[in-house]
Short mmCIF file of C-alpha atoms in Angstrom, two decimals:
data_model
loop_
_atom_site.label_atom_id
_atom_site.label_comp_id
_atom_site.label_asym_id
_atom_site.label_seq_id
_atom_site.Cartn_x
_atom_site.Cartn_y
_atom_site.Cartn_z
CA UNK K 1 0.00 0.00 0.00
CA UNK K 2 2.79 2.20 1.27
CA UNK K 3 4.68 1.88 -2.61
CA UNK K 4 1.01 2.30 -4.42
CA UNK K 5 0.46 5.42 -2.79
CA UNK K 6 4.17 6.90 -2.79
CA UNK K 7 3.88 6.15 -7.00
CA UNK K 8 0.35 8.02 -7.34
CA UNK K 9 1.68 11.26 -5.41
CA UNK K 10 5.03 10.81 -7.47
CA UNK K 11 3.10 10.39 -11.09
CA UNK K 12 1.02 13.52 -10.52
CA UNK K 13 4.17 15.48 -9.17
CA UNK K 14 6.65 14.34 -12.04
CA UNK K 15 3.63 15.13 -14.61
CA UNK K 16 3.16 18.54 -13.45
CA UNK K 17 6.85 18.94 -13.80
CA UNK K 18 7.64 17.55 -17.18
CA UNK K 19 4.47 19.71 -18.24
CA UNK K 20 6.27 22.42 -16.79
CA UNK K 21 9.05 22.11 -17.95
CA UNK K 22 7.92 21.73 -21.72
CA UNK K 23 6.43 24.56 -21.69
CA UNK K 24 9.10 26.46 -20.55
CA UNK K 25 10.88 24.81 -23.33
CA UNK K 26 8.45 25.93 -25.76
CA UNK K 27 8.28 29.45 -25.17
CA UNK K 28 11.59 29.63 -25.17
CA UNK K 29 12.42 28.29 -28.45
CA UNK K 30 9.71 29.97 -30.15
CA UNK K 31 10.90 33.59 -28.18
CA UNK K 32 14.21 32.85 -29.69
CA UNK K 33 12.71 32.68 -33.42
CA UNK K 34 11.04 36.06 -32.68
CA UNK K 35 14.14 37.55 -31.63
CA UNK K 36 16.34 36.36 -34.67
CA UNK K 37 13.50 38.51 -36.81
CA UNK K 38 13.66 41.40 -34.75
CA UNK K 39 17.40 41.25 -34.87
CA UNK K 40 17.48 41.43 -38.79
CA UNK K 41 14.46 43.59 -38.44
CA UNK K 42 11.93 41.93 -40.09
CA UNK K 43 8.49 43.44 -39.85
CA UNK K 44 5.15 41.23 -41.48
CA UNK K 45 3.00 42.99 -43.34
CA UNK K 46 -0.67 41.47 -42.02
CA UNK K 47 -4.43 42.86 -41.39
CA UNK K 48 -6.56 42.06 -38.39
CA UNK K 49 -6.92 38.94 -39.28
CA UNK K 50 -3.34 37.94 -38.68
CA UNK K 51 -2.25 36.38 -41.49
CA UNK K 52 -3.16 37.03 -45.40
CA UNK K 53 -5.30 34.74 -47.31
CA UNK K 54 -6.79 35.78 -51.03
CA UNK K 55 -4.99 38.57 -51.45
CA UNK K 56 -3.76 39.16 -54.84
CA UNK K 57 -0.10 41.16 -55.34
CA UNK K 58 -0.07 41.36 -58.90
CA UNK K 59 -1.01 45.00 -59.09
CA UNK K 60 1.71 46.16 -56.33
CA UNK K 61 4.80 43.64 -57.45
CA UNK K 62 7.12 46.20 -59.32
CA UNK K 63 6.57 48.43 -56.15
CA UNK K 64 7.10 45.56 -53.66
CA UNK K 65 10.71 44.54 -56.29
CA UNK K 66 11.75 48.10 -56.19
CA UNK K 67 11.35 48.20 -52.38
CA UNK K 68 12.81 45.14 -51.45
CA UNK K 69 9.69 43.33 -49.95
CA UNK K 70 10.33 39.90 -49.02
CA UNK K 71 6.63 38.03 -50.19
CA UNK K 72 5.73 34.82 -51.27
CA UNK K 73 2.78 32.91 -51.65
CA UNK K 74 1.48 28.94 -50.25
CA UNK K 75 -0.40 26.09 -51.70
CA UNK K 76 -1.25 22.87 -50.28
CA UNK K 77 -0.23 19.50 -51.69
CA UNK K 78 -1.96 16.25 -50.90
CA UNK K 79 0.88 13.44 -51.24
CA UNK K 80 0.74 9.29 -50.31
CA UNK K 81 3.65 7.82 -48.87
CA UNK K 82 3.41 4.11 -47.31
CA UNK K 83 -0.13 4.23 -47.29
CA UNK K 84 -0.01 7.14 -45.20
CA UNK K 85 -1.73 10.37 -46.36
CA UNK K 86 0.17 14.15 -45.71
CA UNK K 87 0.43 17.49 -46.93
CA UNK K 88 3.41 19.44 -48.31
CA UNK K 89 3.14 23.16 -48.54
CA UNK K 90 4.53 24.50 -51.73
CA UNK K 91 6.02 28.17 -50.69
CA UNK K 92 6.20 30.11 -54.43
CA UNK K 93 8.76 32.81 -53.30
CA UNK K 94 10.72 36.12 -54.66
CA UNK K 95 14.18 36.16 -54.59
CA UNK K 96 14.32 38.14 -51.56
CA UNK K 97 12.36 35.41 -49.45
CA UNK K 98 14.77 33.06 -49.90
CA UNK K 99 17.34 35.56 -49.51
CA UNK K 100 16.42 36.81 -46.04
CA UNK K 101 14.92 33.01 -45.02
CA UNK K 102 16.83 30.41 -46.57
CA UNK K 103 19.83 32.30 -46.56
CA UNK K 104 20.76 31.44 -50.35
CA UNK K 105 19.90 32.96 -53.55
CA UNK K 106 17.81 30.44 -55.82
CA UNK K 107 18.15 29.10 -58.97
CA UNK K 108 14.92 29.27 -61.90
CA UNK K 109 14.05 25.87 -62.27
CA UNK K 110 14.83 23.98 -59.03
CA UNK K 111 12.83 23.33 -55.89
CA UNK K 112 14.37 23.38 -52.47
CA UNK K 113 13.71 20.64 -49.91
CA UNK K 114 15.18 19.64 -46.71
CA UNK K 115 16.68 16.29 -46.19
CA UNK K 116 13.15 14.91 -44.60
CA UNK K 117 10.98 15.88 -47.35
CA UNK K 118 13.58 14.65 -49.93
CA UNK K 119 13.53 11.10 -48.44
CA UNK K 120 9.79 11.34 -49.01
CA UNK K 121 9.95 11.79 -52.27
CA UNK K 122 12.15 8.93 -52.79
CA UNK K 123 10.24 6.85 -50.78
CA UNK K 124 7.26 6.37 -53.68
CA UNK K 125 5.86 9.65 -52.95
CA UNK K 126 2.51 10.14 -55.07
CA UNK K 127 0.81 13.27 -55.42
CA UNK K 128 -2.68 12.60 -55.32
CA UNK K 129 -3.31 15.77 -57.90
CA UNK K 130 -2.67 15.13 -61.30
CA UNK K 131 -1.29 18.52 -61.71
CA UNK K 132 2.06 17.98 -59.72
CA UNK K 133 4.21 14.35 -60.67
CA UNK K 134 7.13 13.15 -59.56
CA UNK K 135 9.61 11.50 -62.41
CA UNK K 136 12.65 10.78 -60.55
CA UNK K 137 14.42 13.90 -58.81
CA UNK K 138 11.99 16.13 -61.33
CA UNK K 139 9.19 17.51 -59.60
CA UNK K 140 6.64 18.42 -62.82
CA UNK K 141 3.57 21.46 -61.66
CA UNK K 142 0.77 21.55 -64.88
CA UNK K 143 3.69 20.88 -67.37
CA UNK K 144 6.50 23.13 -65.87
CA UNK K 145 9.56 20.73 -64.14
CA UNK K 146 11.67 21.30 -61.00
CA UNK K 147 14.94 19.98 -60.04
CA UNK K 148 14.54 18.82 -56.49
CA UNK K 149 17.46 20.05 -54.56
CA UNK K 150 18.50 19.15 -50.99
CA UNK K 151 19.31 22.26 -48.17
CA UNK K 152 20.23 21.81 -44.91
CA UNK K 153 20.16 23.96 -41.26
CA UNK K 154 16.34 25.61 -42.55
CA UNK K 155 14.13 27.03 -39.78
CA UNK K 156 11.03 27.36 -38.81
CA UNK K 157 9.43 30.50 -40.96
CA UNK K 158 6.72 31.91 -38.87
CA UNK K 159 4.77 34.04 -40.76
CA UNK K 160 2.19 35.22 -37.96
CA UNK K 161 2.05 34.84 -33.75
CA UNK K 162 0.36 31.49 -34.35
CA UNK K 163 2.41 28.64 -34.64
CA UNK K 164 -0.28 26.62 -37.10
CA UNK K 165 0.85 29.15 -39.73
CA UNK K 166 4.43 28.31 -39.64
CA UNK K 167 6.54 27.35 -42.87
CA UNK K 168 7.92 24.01 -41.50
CA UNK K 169 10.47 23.05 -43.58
CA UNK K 170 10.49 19.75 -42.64
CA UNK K 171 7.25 19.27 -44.61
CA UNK K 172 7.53 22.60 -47.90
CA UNK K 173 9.20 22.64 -50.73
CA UNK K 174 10.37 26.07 -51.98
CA UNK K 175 10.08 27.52 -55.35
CA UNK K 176 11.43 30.75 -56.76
CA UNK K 177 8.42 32.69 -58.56
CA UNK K 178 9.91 33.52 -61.79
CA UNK K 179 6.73 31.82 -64.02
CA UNK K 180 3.33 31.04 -63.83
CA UNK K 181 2.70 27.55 -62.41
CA UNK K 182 -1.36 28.17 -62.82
CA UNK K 183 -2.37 26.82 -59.25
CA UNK K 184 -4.37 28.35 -57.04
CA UNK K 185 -2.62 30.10 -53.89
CA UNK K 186 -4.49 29.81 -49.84
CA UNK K 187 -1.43 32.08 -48.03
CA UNK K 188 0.54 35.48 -48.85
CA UNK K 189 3.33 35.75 -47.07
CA UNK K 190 4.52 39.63 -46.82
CA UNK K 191 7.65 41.18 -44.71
CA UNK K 192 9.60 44.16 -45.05
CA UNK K 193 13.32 44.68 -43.42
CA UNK K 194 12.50 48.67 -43.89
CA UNK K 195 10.80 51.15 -41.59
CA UNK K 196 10.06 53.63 -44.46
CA UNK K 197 7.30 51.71 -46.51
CA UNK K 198 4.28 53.42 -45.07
CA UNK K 199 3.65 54.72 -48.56
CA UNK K 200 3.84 50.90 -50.24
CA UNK K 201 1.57 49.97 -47.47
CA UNK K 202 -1.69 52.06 -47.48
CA UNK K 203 -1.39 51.76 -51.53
CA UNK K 204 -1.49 48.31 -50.75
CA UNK K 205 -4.32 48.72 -48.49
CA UNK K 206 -6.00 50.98 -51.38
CA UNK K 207 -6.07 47.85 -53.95
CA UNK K 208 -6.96 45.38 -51.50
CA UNK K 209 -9.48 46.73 -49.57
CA UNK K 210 -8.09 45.66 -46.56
CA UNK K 211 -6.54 47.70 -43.66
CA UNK K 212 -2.78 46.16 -44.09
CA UNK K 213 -0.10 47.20 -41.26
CA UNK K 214 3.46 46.11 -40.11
CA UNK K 215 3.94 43.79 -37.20
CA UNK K 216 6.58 43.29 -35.01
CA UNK K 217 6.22 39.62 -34.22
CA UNK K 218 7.88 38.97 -30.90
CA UNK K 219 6.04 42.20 -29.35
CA UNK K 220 2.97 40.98 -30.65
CA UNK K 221 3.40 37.37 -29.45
CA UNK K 222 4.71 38.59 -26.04
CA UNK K 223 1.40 40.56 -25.41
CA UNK K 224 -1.13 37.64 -27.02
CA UNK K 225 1.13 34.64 -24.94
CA UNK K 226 1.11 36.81 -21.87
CA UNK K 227 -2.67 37.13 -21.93
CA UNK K 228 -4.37 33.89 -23.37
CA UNK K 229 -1.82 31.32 -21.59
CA UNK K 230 -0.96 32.30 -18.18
CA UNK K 231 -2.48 29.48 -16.81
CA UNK K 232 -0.30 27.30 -18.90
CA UNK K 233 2.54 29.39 -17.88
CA UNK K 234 2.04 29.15 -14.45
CA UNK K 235 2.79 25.03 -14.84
CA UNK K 236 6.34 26.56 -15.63
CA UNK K 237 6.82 29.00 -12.68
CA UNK K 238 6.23 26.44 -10.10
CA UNK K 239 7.24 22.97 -11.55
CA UNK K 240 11.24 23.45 -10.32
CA UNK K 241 9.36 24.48 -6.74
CA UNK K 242 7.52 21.37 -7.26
CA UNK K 243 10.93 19.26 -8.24
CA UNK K 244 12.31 20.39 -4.85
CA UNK K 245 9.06 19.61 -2.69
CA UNK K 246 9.30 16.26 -4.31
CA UNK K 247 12.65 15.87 -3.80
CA UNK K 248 12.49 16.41 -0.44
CA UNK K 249 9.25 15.08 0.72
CA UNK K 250 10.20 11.61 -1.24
CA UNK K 251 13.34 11.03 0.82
CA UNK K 252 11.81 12.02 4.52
CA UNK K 253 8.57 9.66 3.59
CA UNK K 254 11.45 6.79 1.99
CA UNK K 255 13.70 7.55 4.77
CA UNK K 256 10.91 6.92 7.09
CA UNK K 257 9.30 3.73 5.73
CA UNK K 258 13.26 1.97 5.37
CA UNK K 259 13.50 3.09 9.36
CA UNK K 260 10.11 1.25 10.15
CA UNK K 261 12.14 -2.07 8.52
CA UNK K 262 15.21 -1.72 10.57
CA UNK K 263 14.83 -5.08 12.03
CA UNK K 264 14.34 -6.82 8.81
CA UNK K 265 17.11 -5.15 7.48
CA UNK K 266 19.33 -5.74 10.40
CA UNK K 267 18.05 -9.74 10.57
CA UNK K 268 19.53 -9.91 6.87
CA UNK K 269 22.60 -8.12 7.95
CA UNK K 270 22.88 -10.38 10.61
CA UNK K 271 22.87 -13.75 8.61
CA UNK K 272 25.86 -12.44 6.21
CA UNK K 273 24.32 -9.77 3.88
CA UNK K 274 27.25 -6.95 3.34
CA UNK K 275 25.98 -3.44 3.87
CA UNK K 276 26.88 -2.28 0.19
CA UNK K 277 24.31 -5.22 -0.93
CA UNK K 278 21.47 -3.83 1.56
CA UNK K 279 22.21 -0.16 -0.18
CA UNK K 280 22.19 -1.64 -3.70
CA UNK K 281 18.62 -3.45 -2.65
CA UNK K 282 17.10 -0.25 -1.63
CA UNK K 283 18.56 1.95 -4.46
CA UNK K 284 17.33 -0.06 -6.77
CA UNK K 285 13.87 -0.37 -5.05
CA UNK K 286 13.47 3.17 -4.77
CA UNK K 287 14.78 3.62 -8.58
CA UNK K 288 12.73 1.07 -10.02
CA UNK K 289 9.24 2.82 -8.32
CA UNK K 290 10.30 6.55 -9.48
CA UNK K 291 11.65 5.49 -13.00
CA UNK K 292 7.88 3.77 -13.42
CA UNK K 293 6.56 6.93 -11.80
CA UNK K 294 8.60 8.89 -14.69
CA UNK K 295 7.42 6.41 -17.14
CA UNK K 296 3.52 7.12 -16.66
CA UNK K 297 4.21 10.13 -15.97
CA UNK K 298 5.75 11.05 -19.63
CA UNK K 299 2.24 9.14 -21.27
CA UNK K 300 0.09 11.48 -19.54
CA UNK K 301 2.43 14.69 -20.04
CA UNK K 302 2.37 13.93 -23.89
CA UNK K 303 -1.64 13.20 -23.68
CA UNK K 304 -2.65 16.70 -21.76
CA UNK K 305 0.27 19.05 -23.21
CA UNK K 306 -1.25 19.41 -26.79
CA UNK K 307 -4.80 20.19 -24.76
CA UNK K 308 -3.44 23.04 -22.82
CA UNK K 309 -1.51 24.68 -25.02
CA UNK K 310 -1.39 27.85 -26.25
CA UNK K 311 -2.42 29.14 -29.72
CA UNK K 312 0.81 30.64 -29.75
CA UNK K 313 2.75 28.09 -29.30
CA UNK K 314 2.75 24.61 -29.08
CA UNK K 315 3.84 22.33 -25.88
CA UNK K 316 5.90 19.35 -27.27
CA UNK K 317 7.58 16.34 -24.99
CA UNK K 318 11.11 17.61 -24.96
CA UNK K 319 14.00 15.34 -23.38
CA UNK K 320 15.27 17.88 -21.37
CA UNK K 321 12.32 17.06 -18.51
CA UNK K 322 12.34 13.02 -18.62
CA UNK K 323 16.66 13.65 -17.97
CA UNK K 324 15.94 15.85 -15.55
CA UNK K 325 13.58 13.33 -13.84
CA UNK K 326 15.78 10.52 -14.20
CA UNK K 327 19.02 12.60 -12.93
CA UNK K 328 16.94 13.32 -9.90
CA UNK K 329 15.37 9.78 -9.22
CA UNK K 330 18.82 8.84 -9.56
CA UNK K 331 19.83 10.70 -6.77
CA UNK K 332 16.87 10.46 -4.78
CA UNK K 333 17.64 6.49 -4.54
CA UNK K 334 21.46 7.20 -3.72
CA UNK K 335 20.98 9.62 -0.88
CA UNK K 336 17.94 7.41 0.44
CA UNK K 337 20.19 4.08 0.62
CA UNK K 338 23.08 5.50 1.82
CA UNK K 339 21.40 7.91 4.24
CA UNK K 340 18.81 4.96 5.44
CA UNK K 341 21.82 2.30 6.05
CA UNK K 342 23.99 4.54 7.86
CA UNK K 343 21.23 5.22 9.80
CA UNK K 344 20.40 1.54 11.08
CA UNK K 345 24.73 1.55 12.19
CA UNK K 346 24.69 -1.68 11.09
CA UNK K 347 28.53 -2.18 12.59
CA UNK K 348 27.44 -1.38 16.41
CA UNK K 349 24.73 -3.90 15.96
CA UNK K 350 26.93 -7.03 14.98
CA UNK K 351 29.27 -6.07 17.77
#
């Protein structure tokens, strides 16, 4: 009874923790995507909405070329692999795009994959629209063909504060936009690295009929992941409190239960059993009932972290929590063996 209860008050502990600490691990990594924009200074061009769909740039591209406007614009490609169905996201880009994202200036006639996505496509990847084929490493859109080329070290391309509109590049292709492939777009993508484009702007706004303005990202997502998850954010404030309490609490309770067994312990030290093999018994009695704790622990973590997560960003199972468990249950079972065996003075009693 003693072990079911200790594992029931560690599995809700060690869940709020690894929750915790995903999330801090989260935020973080999607605060330092923010920050790499606002270090190059890369302002998105969006309406209230917060991201553009159907909106047409035909009428404003020599201003948006002469002005250095990064844009692109997204379709969505329904593939088969294995008998599994996905989507790719074909990003039709300017030169700049790939300039200021990709960090490489494209060639005409070539699309741009990452490692993962190329695999795919080698893996009897079908397209299940008879407008895009795949003849070896030539991608074909309604008649035009692509050399599929491999880049590596892409990130994430966020292109609004919600993380559902990313450019994953672990599932796009990119093409430069120097023809007329004759699909139909669902996503523009619009950024400017200049301050002085007001003008561009509101005659953008003019054509569109849409109230267009520039948006610092990471502000943006600072004030919107501030207000809509603090209660998610909280998990992350308190789980290393928690990780102590636990700590703690785990060894006094342990440390108490071994004391209560002194005399079976001392009966087995009695007929021959070496005090290092009564600490290994108890260290690895205490591991093996934390590690299971951890274990259950991480199934319900990756269960409830996609439910309470943000629209901002998205809690994922990271390692960094289930090592940092198993560092501390590690511990945990060394201190409690050593501490509890010392404490029966095993040497005094054989004399």
């Amino acid at each position: 009874k003693f072990y079911i209860l200790l594992l029931i008050e560690l599995i809700i502990c060690f869940t709020m923790i690894i929750i915790g600490i995903d999330e801090q691990a989260a935020y973080s990594k999607r605060h330092n995507i923010y920050n790499k924009l606002e270090n190059e200074n890369v302002l998105f061009i969006t309406d209230d909405t917060g991201f553009l769909s159907d909106f047409n740039l035909n009428e404003s591209i020599l201003d948006l070329n002469d002005n250095d406007f990064i844009y692109g614009k997204s379709s969505y490609i329904d593939y088969i692999v294995d008998n599994n169905v996905d989507t790719l996201k074909l990003v039709y880009a300017n030169p700049k795009f790939f300039k200021q994202f990709l960090k490489f200036n494209p060639k005409e006639d070539t699309v741009y994959m990452s490692n993962e996505v190329y695999k795919k496509m080698n893996s009897n990847m079908v397209f299940l629209d008879d407008k895009y084929k795949i003849n070896g490493d030539i991608i074909e859109i309604n008649g035009n063909e692509f050399k599929a080329k491999q880049i590596i070290d892409i990130d994430i391309i966020p292109t609004s504060t919600m993380e559902d509109n990313d450019i994953d590049p672990n599932n796009s292709i990119y093409i430069l936009n120097n023809k007329d492939l004759g699909i139909q777009y669902v996503q523009t993508v619009l950024a400017t690295t200049s301050k002085d484009n007001d003008y561009i702007i509101n005659k953008l706004s003019d054509s569109s009929n849409k109230k267009l303005f520039a948006k610092n990202l990471k502000s943006s997502f600072e004030k919107g992941s501030d207000s809509q998850a603090d209660f998610v954010r909280l998990f992350g404030w308190i789980s290393y409190i928690c990780l102590i309490v636990v700590f703690l609490g785990t060894c006094g309770v342990m440390l108490l239960f071994i004391e209560k067994r002194e005399k079976e312990l001392r009966i087995e030290y009695l007929f021959g059993a070496r005090p290092l093999r009564l600490i290994i018994n108890i260290f690895f009695e205490i591991l093996i009932v934390t590690i299971f704790a951890v274990f259950i622990s991480v199934l319900i973590a990756i269960f409830i972290e996609p439910k309470v997560s943000s629209a901002y960003y998205l809690i994922s199972f990271s390692v960094k929590s289930v090592l940092t468990l198993l560092m501390v249950s590690m511990i945990m079972s060394v201190l409690i063996a050593m501490i509890s065996t010392k404490n029966l003075k095993l040497e005094v009693f054989r004399k």
